[in-house]
Short mmCIF file of C-alpha atoms and ligand atoms in Angstrom, two decimals:
data_model
loop_
_atom_site.label_atom_id
_atom_site.label_comp_id
_atom_site.label_asym_id
_atom_site.label_seq_id
_atom_site.Cartn_x
_atom_site.Cartn_y
_atom_site.Cartn_z
CA UNK A 1 -6.28 7.61 -22.03
CA UNK A 2 -5.57 10.57 -24.27
CA UNK A 3 -6.16 10.04 -28.00
CA UNK A 4 -3.89 7.51 -29.68
CA UNK A 5 -0.81 8.31 -27.63
CA UNK A 6 0.55 5.41 -25.61
CA UNK A 7 1.19 6.46 -22.05
CA UNK A 8 4.36 5.29 -20.39
CA UNK A 9 4.40 4.80 -16.64
CA UNK A 10 7.13 4.09 -14.16
CA UNK A 11 6.11 2.21 -11.03
CA UNK A 12 8.72 2.50 -8.29
CA UNK A 13 8.38 -0.48 -6.01
CA UNK A 14 6.88 -2.30 -8.98
CA UNK A 15 7.98 -5.73 -7.76
CA UNK A 16 6.21 -5.27 -4.45
CA UNK A 17 2.74 -6.34 -3.48
CA UNK A 18 0.66 -3.33 -4.60
CA UNK A 19 3.23 -2.29 -7.23
CA UNK A 20 3.10 -5.59 -9.10
CA UNK A 21 -0.70 -5.52 -9.24
CA UNK A 22 -0.50 -1.95 -10.49
CA UNK A 23 1.89 -3.05 -13.27
CA UNK A 24 -0.56 -5.80 -14.25
CA UNK A 25 -3.44 -3.35 -14.31
CA UNK A 26 -1.60 -0.65 -16.28
CA UNK A 27 -0.73 -3.20 -18.95
CA UNK A 28 -4.43 -4.12 -19.26
CA UNK A 29 -5.10 -0.38 -19.71
CA UNK A 30 -2.69 -0.09 -22.65
CA UNK A 31 0.22 1.57 -20.85
CA UNK A 32 3.88 0.85 -21.40
CA UNK A 33 5.28 0.11 -17.97
CA UNK A 34 8.71 0.27 -16.35
CA UNK A 35 9.00 -1.16 -12.85
CA UNK A 36 11.91 0.15 -10.79
CA UNK A 37 12.64 -1.98 -7.74
CA UNK A 38 15.69 -2.81 -5.63
CA UNK A 39 14.10 -6.15 -4.70
CA UNK A 40 14.69 -5.48 -1.00
CA UNK A 41 11.16 -6.50 -0.07
CA UNK A 42 9.69 -6.96 -3.55
CA UNK A 43 10.31 -10.06 -5.63
CA UNK A 44 10.80 -10.85 -9.30
CA UNK A 45 8.29 -13.68 -8.94
CA UNK A 46 5.55 -11.06 -8.51
CA UNK A 47 6.19 -9.95 -12.09
CA UNK A 48 6.95 -13.20 -13.87
CA UNK A 49 3.59 -13.07 -15.69
CA UNK A 50 4.86 -9.93 -17.47
CA UNK A 51 8.29 -11.31 -18.40
CA UNK A 52 7.46 -11.81 -22.06
CA UNK A 53 5.38 -8.69 -22.48
CA UNK A 54 7.01 -6.22 -24.89
CA UNK A 55 5.33 -3.31 -23.09
CA UNK A 56 6.91 -4.19 -19.76
CA UNK A 57 10.39 -3.81 -18.34
CA UNK A 58 11.81 -4.40 -14.85
CA UNK A 59 14.82 -2.30 -13.87
CA UNK A 60 16.64 -3.44 -10.76
CA UNK A 61 17.78 -0.38 -8.89
CA UNK A 62 17.09 1.93 -5.99
CA UNK A 63 15.12 5.15 -5.75
CA UNK A 64 18.15 6.40 -3.81
CA UNK A 65 20.12 6.32 -7.09
CA UNK A 66 19.29 9.82 -8.26
CA UNK A 67 20.82 9.51 -11.71
CA UNK A 68 19.02 6.25 -12.45
CA UNK A 69 15.71 7.70 -11.26
CA UNK A 70 16.17 10.72 -13.50
CA UNK A 71 17.12 8.56 -16.50
CA UNK A 72 14.04 6.39 -16.17
CA UNK A 73 11.55 9.14 -15.34
CA UNK A 74 12.62 11.33 -18.27
CA UNK A 75 11.09 8.83 -20.71
CA UNK A 76 7.79 8.54 -18.80
CA UNK A 77 4.71 10.73 -18.58
CA UNK A 78 3.27 9.08 -15.48
CA UNK A 79 5.01 8.24 -12.21
CA UNK A 80 3.58 6.00 -9.50
CA UNK A 81 5.88 6.19 -6.50
CA UNK A 82 5.35 3.15 -4.30
CA UNK A 83 8.93 2.25 -3.39
CA UNK A 84 9.27 2.49 0.38
CA UNK A 85 10.41 0.59 3.40
CA UNK A 86 7.18 -1.09 4.42
CA UNK A 87 5.89 -3.33 7.17
CA UNK A 88 6.09 -2.73 10.87
CA UNK A 89 8.88 -5.30 11.30
CA UNK A 90 11.05 -3.62 8.64
CA UNK A 91 10.57 -0.22 10.21
CA UNK A 92 11.37 -1.45 13.71
CA UNK A 93 14.38 -3.53 12.65
CA UNK A 94 15.97 -1.13 10.13
CA UNK A 95 14.96 2.37 11.21
CA UNK A 96 17.77 4.34 9.54
CA UNK A 97 17.62 2.55 6.21
CA UNK A 98 13.83 2.87 6.22
CA UNK A 99 14.00 6.57 6.90
CA UNK A 100 16.54 7.13 4.12
CA UNK A 101 14.47 5.29 1.56
CA UNK A 102 11.26 6.97 2.58
CA UNK A 103 12.68 10.50 2.67
CA UNK A 104 15.46 10.76 0.07
CA UNK A 105 13.87 8.23 -2.26
CA UNK A 106 10.68 10.25 -2.49
CA UNK A 107 12.57 13.49 -2.95
CA UNK A 108 14.51 11.99 -5.88
CA UNK A 109 11.40 10.67 -7.58
CA UNK A 110 9.25 13.76 -7.14
CA UNK A 111 12.09 16.02 -8.30
CA UNK A 112 12.51 13.97 -11.48
CA UNK A 113 8.74 13.95 -12.13
CA UNK A 114 8.61 17.74 -11.80
CA UNK A 115 11.71 18.23 -13.98
CA UNK A 116 10.25 16.13 -16.80
CA UNK A 117 6.62 17.24 -16.54
CA UNK A 118 5.24 13.83 -15.58
CA UNK A 119 2.06 13.20 -13.59
CA UNK A 120 2.94 11.97 -10.11
CA UNK A 121 1.20 9.77 -7.55
CA UNK A 122 2.77 9.00 -4.19
CA UNK A 123 1.55 6.15 -2.02
CA UNK A 124 1.09 7.26 1.55
CA UNK A 125 -0.51 5.47 4.44
CA UNK A 126 -3.15 5.63 7.14
CA UNK A 127 -0.21 5.52 9.56
CA UNK A 128 -0.04 9.31 9.13
CA UNK A 129 -3.20 9.60 11.28
CA UNK A 130 -1.37 7.85 14.10
CA UNK A 131 -3.49 7.21 17.18
CA UNK A 132 -6.50 9.16 15.97
CA UNK A 133 -9.18 6.45 16.25
CA UNK A 134 -12.15 8.53 15.11
CA UNK A 135 -14.99 6.62 13.50
CA UNK A 136 -14.21 7.23 9.82
CA UNK A 137 -11.02 9.25 9.36
CA UNK A 138 -11.38 11.99 6.78
CA UNK A 139 -8.36 13.38 4.96
CA UNK A 140 -8.25 16.52 7.09
CA UNK A 141 -8.36 14.60 10.39
CA UNK A 142 -5.74 15.53 12.97
CA UNK A 143 -2.61 13.48 13.27
CA UNK A 144 -1.99 12.10 16.77
CA UNK A 145 1.55 10.78 16.88
CA UNK A 146 3.81 9.58 19.64
CA UNK A 147 7.47 10.57 19.91
CA UNK A 148 9.38 10.54 16.59
CA UNK A 149 12.07 8.66 18.51
CA UNK A 150 9.82 5.62 18.58
CA UNK A 151 10.33 3.78 15.33
CA UNK A 152 6.65 3.33 14.60
CA UNK A 153 6.14 7.09 14.67
CA UNK A 154 9.30 7.78 12.68
CA UNK A 155 7.60 5.98 9.80
CA UNK A 156 4.49 8.14 10.15
CA UNK A 157 6.71 11.23 10.37
CA UNK A 158 8.59 10.28 7.17
CA UNK A 159 5.39 9.54 5.25
CA UNK A 160 3.93 12.85 6.41
CA UNK A 161 7.00 14.61 4.99
CA UNK A 162 6.69 12.64 1.73
CA UNK A 163 3.18 14.00 1.37
CA UNK A 164 4.36 17.50 2.11
CA UNK A 165 7.21 17.39 -0.42
CA UNK A 166 4.81 16.21 -3.13
CA UNK A 167 2.24 18.81 -2.13
CA UNK A 168 4.74 21.67 -2.23
CA UNK A 169 5.98 20.60 -5.67
CA UNK A 170 2.35 20.61 -6.75
CA UNK A 171 1.82 24.11 -5.37
CA UNK A 172 5.08 25.67 -6.50
CA UNK A 173 5.82 23.99 -9.80
CA UNK A 174 2.35 22.90 -10.88
CA UNK A 175 3.25 19.20 -10.68
CA UNK A 176 0.04 17.21 -11.31
CA UNK A 177 0.20 15.23 -8.11
CA UNK A 178 -2.05 12.87 -6.13
CA UNK A 179 -1.39 11.48 -2.64
CA UNK A 180 -3.15 8.21 -1.81
CA UNK A 181 -3.44 7.06 1.80
CA UNK A 182 -3.78 3.30 1.98
CA UNK A 183 -5.66 1.67 4.84
CA UNK A 184 -4.48 -1.92 5.41
CA UNK A 185 -4.57 -3.01 1.79
CA UNK A 186 -4.38 -6.78 1.34
CA UNK A 187 -4.49 -9.39 -1.42
CA UNK A 188 -2.54 -12.17 -3.07
CA UNK A 189 1.28 -11.67 -3.27
CA UNK A 190 1.43 -9.79 0.02
CA UNK A 191 3.99 -11.44 2.25
CA UNK A 192 3.75 -11.81 6.01
CA UNK A 193 7.53 -11.60 6.34
CA UNK A 194 7.49 -7.91 7.22
CA UNK A 195 4.63 -8.07 9.68
CA UNK A 196 1.38 -7.75 7.72
CA UNK A 197 -1.29 -9.56 9.62
CA UNK A 198 -3.50 -11.14 6.94
CA UNK A 199 -0.82 -13.09 5.04
CA UNK A 200 0.70 -14.11 8.39
CA UNK A 201 -2.58 -15.51 9.63
CA UNK A 202 -3.30 -17.26 6.32
CA UNK A 203 0.12 -18.93 6.24
CA UNK A 204 -0.16 -19.94 9.89
CA UNK A 205 -3.63 -21.37 9.30
CA UNK A 206 -2.62 -23.30 6.18
CA UNK A 207 0.27 -24.91 8.05
CA UNK A 208 -1.81 -25.55 11.19
CA UNK A 209 0.53 -23.35 13.23
CA UNK A 210 -0.88 -21.24 16.07
CA UNK A 211 -2.34 -17.93 14.90
CA UNK A 212 -0.33 -15.16 16.58
CA UNK A 213 -2.75 -12.51 17.82
CA UNK A 214 -0.86 -9.56 19.30
CA UNK A 215 -2.19 -7.92 22.44
CA UNK A 216 -5.75 -8.97 23.27
CA UNK A 217 -6.93 -8.96 19.67
CA UNK A 218 -9.50 -6.25 20.37
CA UNK A 219 -7.72 -3.76 18.08
CA UNK A 220 -9.77 -3.15 14.95
CA UNK A 221 -8.86 -2.67 11.31
CA UNK A 222 -10.68 -2.25 8.05
CA UNK A 223 -8.98 -4.26 5.29
CA UNK A 224 -9.17 -3.08 1.68
CA UNK A 225 -8.69 -5.16 -1.47
CA UNK A 226 -5.76 -4.44 -3.76
CA UNK A 227 -8.18 -5.05 -6.66
CA UNK A 228 -10.32 -2.12 -5.52
CA UNK A 229 -7.51 0.35 -4.86
CA UNK A 230 -5.26 -0.19 -7.89
CA UNK A 231 -7.80 0.95 -10.52
CA UNK A 232 -8.64 3.86 -8.22
CA UNK A 233 -5.02 5.03 -8.28
CA UNK A 234 -5.02 5.18 -12.06
CA UNK A 235 -8.37 6.95 -12.17
CA UNK A 236 -7.27 9.53 -9.63
CA UNK A 237 -4.33 10.51 -11.82
CA UNK A 238 -6.77 10.93 -14.70
CA UNK A 239 -8.84 13.32 -12.54
CA UNK A 240 -7.46 16.88 -12.29
CA UNK A 241 -9.83 17.66 -9.38
CA UNK A 242 -7.78 15.14 -7.38
CA UNK A 243 -4.53 17.00 -7.94
CA UNK A 244 -2.72 18.18 -4.89
CA UNK A 245 -5.04 16.33 -2.58
CA UNK A 246 -4.60 13.42 -0.22
CA UNK A 247 -7.20 10.73 -0.82
CA UNK A 248 -8.04 7.83 1.51
CA UNK A 249 -8.32 4.42 -0.14
CA UNK A 250 -9.42 1.35 1.80
CA UNK A 251 -12.25 -1.03 2.53
CA UNK A 252 -15.49 -0.86 4.45
CA UNK A 253 -15.77 -3.88 6.68
CA UNK A 254 -14.29 -3.39 10.13
CA UNK A 255 -13.07 -6.40 12.08
CA UNK A 256 -11.18 -7.03 15.31
CA UNK A 257 -7.89 -8.89 14.95
CA UNK A 258 -9.30 -11.77 17.03
CA UNK A 259 -12.33 -11.76 14.69
CA UNK A 260 -9.97 -11.85 11.71
CA UNK A 261 -8.14 -14.86 13.19
CA UNK A 262 -11.47 -16.69 13.63
CA UNK A 263 -12.48 -15.99 10.03
CA UNK A 264 -9.16 -17.13 8.61
CA UNK A 265 -9.37 -20.37 10.65
CA UNK A 266 -12.90 -20.98 9.42
CA UNK A 267 -12.19 -20.20 5.75
CA UNK A 268 -9.09 -22.40 5.63
CA UNK A 269 -10.66 -25.19 7.69
CA UNK A 270 -7.51 -25.06 9.79
CA UNK A 271 -6.82 -26.91 13.02
CA UNK A 272 -4.79 -23.94 14.30
CA UNK A 273 -5.52 -22.46 17.69
CA UNK A 274 -4.90 -18.86 18.71
CA UNK A 275 -1.74 -17.87 20.57
CA UNK A 276 -1.86 -14.47 22.24
CA UNK A 277 1.49 -12.69 22.02
CA UNK A 278 2.35 -9.56 24.01
CA UNK A 279 3.31 -6.46 22.03
CA UNK A 280 6.63 -6.50 23.83
CA UNK A 281 7.36 -10.01 22.59
CA UNK A 282 6.19 -9.13 19.08
CA UNK A 283 7.86 -5.77 18.55
CA UNK A 284 10.17 -5.14 21.51
CA UNK A 285 9.94 -2.47 24.18
CA UNK A 286 7.80 0.63 23.93
CA UNK A 287 5.70 -0.30 20.92
CA UNK A 288 2.35 1.40 20.64
CA UNK A 289 -0.42 -0.10 18.54
CA UNK A 290 -3.44 1.65 17.14
CA UNK A 291 -6.69 0.48 18.73
CA UNK A 292 -8.73 1.32 15.69
CA UNK A 293 -8.30 2.61 12.16
CA UNK A 294 -11.23 3.14 9.89
CA UNK A 295 -11.23 5.19 6.68
CA UNK A 296 -13.83 7.61 5.41
CA UNK A 297 -13.63 7.21 1.62
CA UNK A 298 -16.23 9.84 0.72
CA UNK A 299 -13.67 11.99 -1.08
CA UNK A 300 -12.57 9.12 -3.34
CA UNK A 301 -16.23 8.41 -4.03
CA UNK A 302 -16.88 12.05 -4.96
CA UNK A 303 -13.81 12.25 -7.19
CA UNK A 304 -13.98 8.93 -9.04
CA UNK A 305 -17.05 7.05 -7.75
CA UNK A 306 -14.86 4.80 -5.59
CA UNK A 307 -17.06 2.09 -4.06
CA UNK A 308 -15.01 -0.82 -2.72
CA UNK A 309 -17.31 -3.77 -3.17
CA UNK A 310 -15.30 -6.80 -2.11
CA UNK A 311 -16.24 -8.49 1.16
CA UNK A 312 -13.57 -9.46 3.66
CA UNK A 313 -14.37 -13.17 3.30
CA UNK A 314 -13.86 -12.95 -0.48
CA UNK A 315 -10.62 -11.03 -0.02
CA UNK A 316 -9.33 -13.68 2.40
CA UNK A 317 -10.44 -16.45 0.01
CA UNK A 318 -8.47 -14.88 -2.89
CA UNK A 319 -5.39 -14.80 -0.67
CA UNK A 320 -5.81 -18.43 0.36
CA UNK A 321 -6.08 -19.44 -3.32
CA UNK A 322 -3.39 -16.99 -4.58
CA UNK A 323 -6.04 -15.84 -7.00
CA UNK A 324 -4.53 -12.92 -8.92
CA UNK A 325 -7.33 -12.54 -11.46
CA UNK A 326 -9.10 -9.83 -9.47
CA UNK A 327 -9.05 -7.22 -12.26
CA UNK A 328 -10.51 -9.51 -14.86
CA UNK A 329 -12.78 -11.75 -12.78
CA UNK A 330 -15.89 -9.50 -12.90
CA UNK A 331 -15.90 -9.51 -16.73
CA UNK A 332 -15.47 -13.28 -16.77
CA UNK A 333 -18.88 -13.80 -15.16
CA UNK A 334 -21.37 -15.03 -17.76
CA UNK A 335 -24.98 -14.04 -17.10
N1 LIG B 1 -0.95 -8.34 14.27
C1 LIG B 1 -1.23 -9.52 14.97
N2 LIG B 1 -0.51 -10.63 14.66
C2 LIG B 1 0.46 -10.65 13.69
C3 LIG B 1 0.72 -9.46 12.97
C4 LIG B 1 0.00 -8.31 13.29
O1 LIG B 1 -2.10 -9.55 15.85
O2 LIG B 1 1.05 -11.72 13.48
C5 LIG B 1 -1.76 -7.13 14.57
C6 LIG B 1 -0.98 -5.84 14.73
O3 LIG B 1 -0.49 -5.70 16.05
C7 LIG B 1 -2.02 -4.80 14.39
C8 LIG B 1 -2.87 -5.49 13.31
O4 LIG B 1 -2.61 -6.90 13.47
O5 LIG B 1 -2.84 -4.50 15.48
C9 LIG B 1 -2.54 -5.07 11.89
O6 LIG B 1 -1.14 -5.21 11.71
P1 LIG B 1 -0.40 -4.88 10.35
O7 LIG B 1 1.06 -4.90 10.63
O8 LIG B 1 -0.92 -5.77 9.26
O9 LIG B 1 -0.90 -3.40 9.98
P2 LIG B 1 -0.93 -2.04 10.84
O10 LIG B 1 -2.39 -1.73 10.95
O11 LIG B 1 -0.32 -2.29 12.18
O12 LIG B 1 -0.18 -1.08 10.02
#
């Protein structure tokens, strides 16, 4: 933080899963925070702990509302742009609306940030790497995408353009800008309603429903904790060497989806069995999944010392318990 000046941040998508944790964290860091959210997939309940905080405000509105975006951003010096259509189910079911939000929404926000001289971070995704299943994807890895006419790839295409728009503003107008690429970030408050696998499995396990493993469950992912990535986002914006770069943020422990199901069953003590569901049944015709997606986070380590420490079992346990104290828990340990 610079001197005595209080920084004011806007978090678009602030009522969402990562956005609400970011609002919590920024408040602990002394920021004033405005969350802008249309509550399409986010929820006010994610922010109820901040209701009475004088440094926090929730504005219900869309990033597609250009005037509103401009009005809010003009009073802020820091912009975290997280508002997006997220979740594979959302993208497949509402392709046009998703595309609009992800393209025009980003354009509106980045334009306002540049016009008012605010620092800007845009949340991107490991989806941009597509089917590249290299062991440890670095930021300059090639993108291997299927047809843009398949909804899964339209999302990757839109996010790629979001990155490009931000990057060009950075190059041409000197916008201090960071692009973060999230790799399967999970934690409490994430909902399974839009497809995300960990909250779906946890809910299924806690209600003793069958765990729905898509395909054969051999596909692999590396889940990262929201409590590791949120502080990293703030630090990256404080690090000029990170400007105009894309930075991977994720976890370290790779697991197959069948392996994940087994761990969730064990950690919840559930009586659920596993039900294998074909991709066709899960997502409709022509869906392509990624066999593997594993981040290389060396760049984040070099820039800000990023070292995601949380183990998958602990991450799953915090989700089972809805434990949202992740930012403060380490200091609470008495030695
Ligand atoms: N998945 C699954 N069962 C579910 C939801 C998802 O087996 O109920 C699989 C999905 O097909 C993918 C992985 O879990 O292989 C991760 O899915 P998610 O949507 O969380 O993230 P993605 O990596 O696909 O963006």
